[in-house]
Amino acid sequence: MKSLVLGGTGRTGRLAVQVLREAGHQLRALHRREVPGVDTMVAGLDDVDAMKQALSGVEGVVSALASSNRDPVCPTAAATVIAAALGGEAPDRGM
């Protein structure tokens, strides 16, 4: 199975990458920097075109995104971009 991983360099994301690879999954990541051992598309989570490309050909998405002081709305913003990349519209969450 080919899966897209979001947030693959954090504590939870690294564990998800490890478990998925051990289970034989092909992985792709969309991240602002390279994810070790994973086919990584370097782009921001706000890039709809990059998200469309990252979603192409994958069968699943694993999100290990978390809010932080630096980016408190990261998971919500990413959901909006994923919906836009899939041709839909996410609900307005006041962003």
Coordinates of C-alpha atoms in Angstrom, one line a residue:
M1 CA 0.0 0.0 0.0
K2 CA 1.3 3.5 -0.8
S3 CA 0.6 6.0 1.9
L4 CA 1.2 9.7 2.3
V5 CA 2.6 10.8 5.7
L6 CA 2.1 14.3 7.0
G7 CA 4.2 15.3 10.1
G8 CA 6.7 12.5 9.6
T9 CA 9.6 14.0 11.5
G10 CA 7.9 14.6 14.9
R11 CA 7.8 12.0 17.7
T12 CA 4.6 10.4 16.6
G13 CA 5.4 10.8 12.9
R14 CA 8.7 9.1 13.1
L15 CA 7.0 6.1 14.9
A16 CA 4.3 6.0 12.2
V17 CA 7.0 6.0 9.5
Q18 CA 8.8 3.2 11.2
V19 CA 5.7 1.0 11.7
L20 CA 4.5 1.6 8.2
R21 CA 7.8 0.8 6.6
E22 CA 8.2 -2.4 8.7
A23 CA 4.7 -3.4 7.5
G24 CA 5.9 -3.1 3.9
H25 CA 4.1 0.2 3.0
Q26 CA 5.6 2.4 0.3
L27 CA 5.7 5.9 1.8
R28 CA 5.7 9.4 0.5
A29 CA 5.9 12.5 2.7
L30 CA 4.9 16.1 2.2
H31 CA 7.1 18.2 4.5
R32 CA 9.1 21.4 4.8
R33 CA 12.3 19.3 4.9
E34 CA 13.4 15.8 3.9
V35 CA 12.0 12.9 5.9
P36 CA 14.8 10.3 6.3
G37 CA 14.2 7.1 4.3
V38 CA 11.0 8.4 2.7
D39 CA 10.2 9.7 -0.8
T40 CA 9.7 13.4 0.3
M41 CA 8.1 16.2 -1.5
V42 CA 9.5 19.4 0.1
A43 CA 6.7 22.0 0.3
G44 CA 4.6 23.8 2.8
L45 CA 1.3 22.4 4.0
D46 CA -0.4 25.4 2.5
D47 CA 0.6 24.5 -1.1
V48 CA -2.5 23.0 -2.7
D49 CA -0.7 22.1 -6.0
A50 CA 2.0 20.2 -4.0
M51 CA -0.7 18.4 -2.0
K52 CA -2.4 17.4 -5.2
Q53 CA 0.8 15.9 -6.4
A54 CA 1.6 14.3 -3.1
L55 CA -1.9 12.6 -3.0
S56 CA -1.6 11.3 -6.6
G57 CA -1.4 7.5 -6.5
V58 CA -1.6 7.0 -2.7
E59 CA -4.2 4.8 -1.1
G60 CA -4.1 6.3 2.4
V61 CA -3.0 9.4 4.3
V62 CA -1.5 9.2 7.8
S63 CA -1.5 12.6 9.6
A64 CA 0.8 13.0 12.6
L65 CA 0.4 16.7 12.5
A66 CA 0.2 18.5 15.8
S67 CA -0.4 22.1 16.9
S68 CA 2.5 24.0 18.4
N69 CA 3.2 27.5 19.6
R70 CA 4.8 28.2 16.3
D71 CA 1.8 26.9 14.2
P72 CA -1.3 26.5 16.4
V73 CA -3.7 25.7 13.5
C74 CA -1.5 23.4 11.5
P75 CA -3.8 20.3 11.5
T76 CA -6.9 22.4 10.6
A77 CA -5.1 24.2 7.9
A78 CA -3.7 21.0 6.4
A79 CA -7.2 19.5 6.4
T80 CA -8.4 22.5 4.4
V81 CA -5.6 22.1 1.9
I82 CA -6.2 18.4 1.5
A83 CA -9.9 19.0 0.9
A84 CA -9.0 21.7 -1.7
A85 CA -6.5 19.3 -3.4
L86 CA -9.2 16.7 -3.6
G87 CA -11.5 19.1 -5.3
G88 CA -13.8 19.7 -2.4
E89 CA -14.2 22.5 0.1
A90 CA -13.5 22.1 3.8
P91 CA -15.8 23.7 6.4
D92 CA -14.7 27.2 7.5
R93 CA -13.1 26.9 10.9
G94 CA -12.5 30.6 11.4
M95 CA -9.0 30.6 9.9

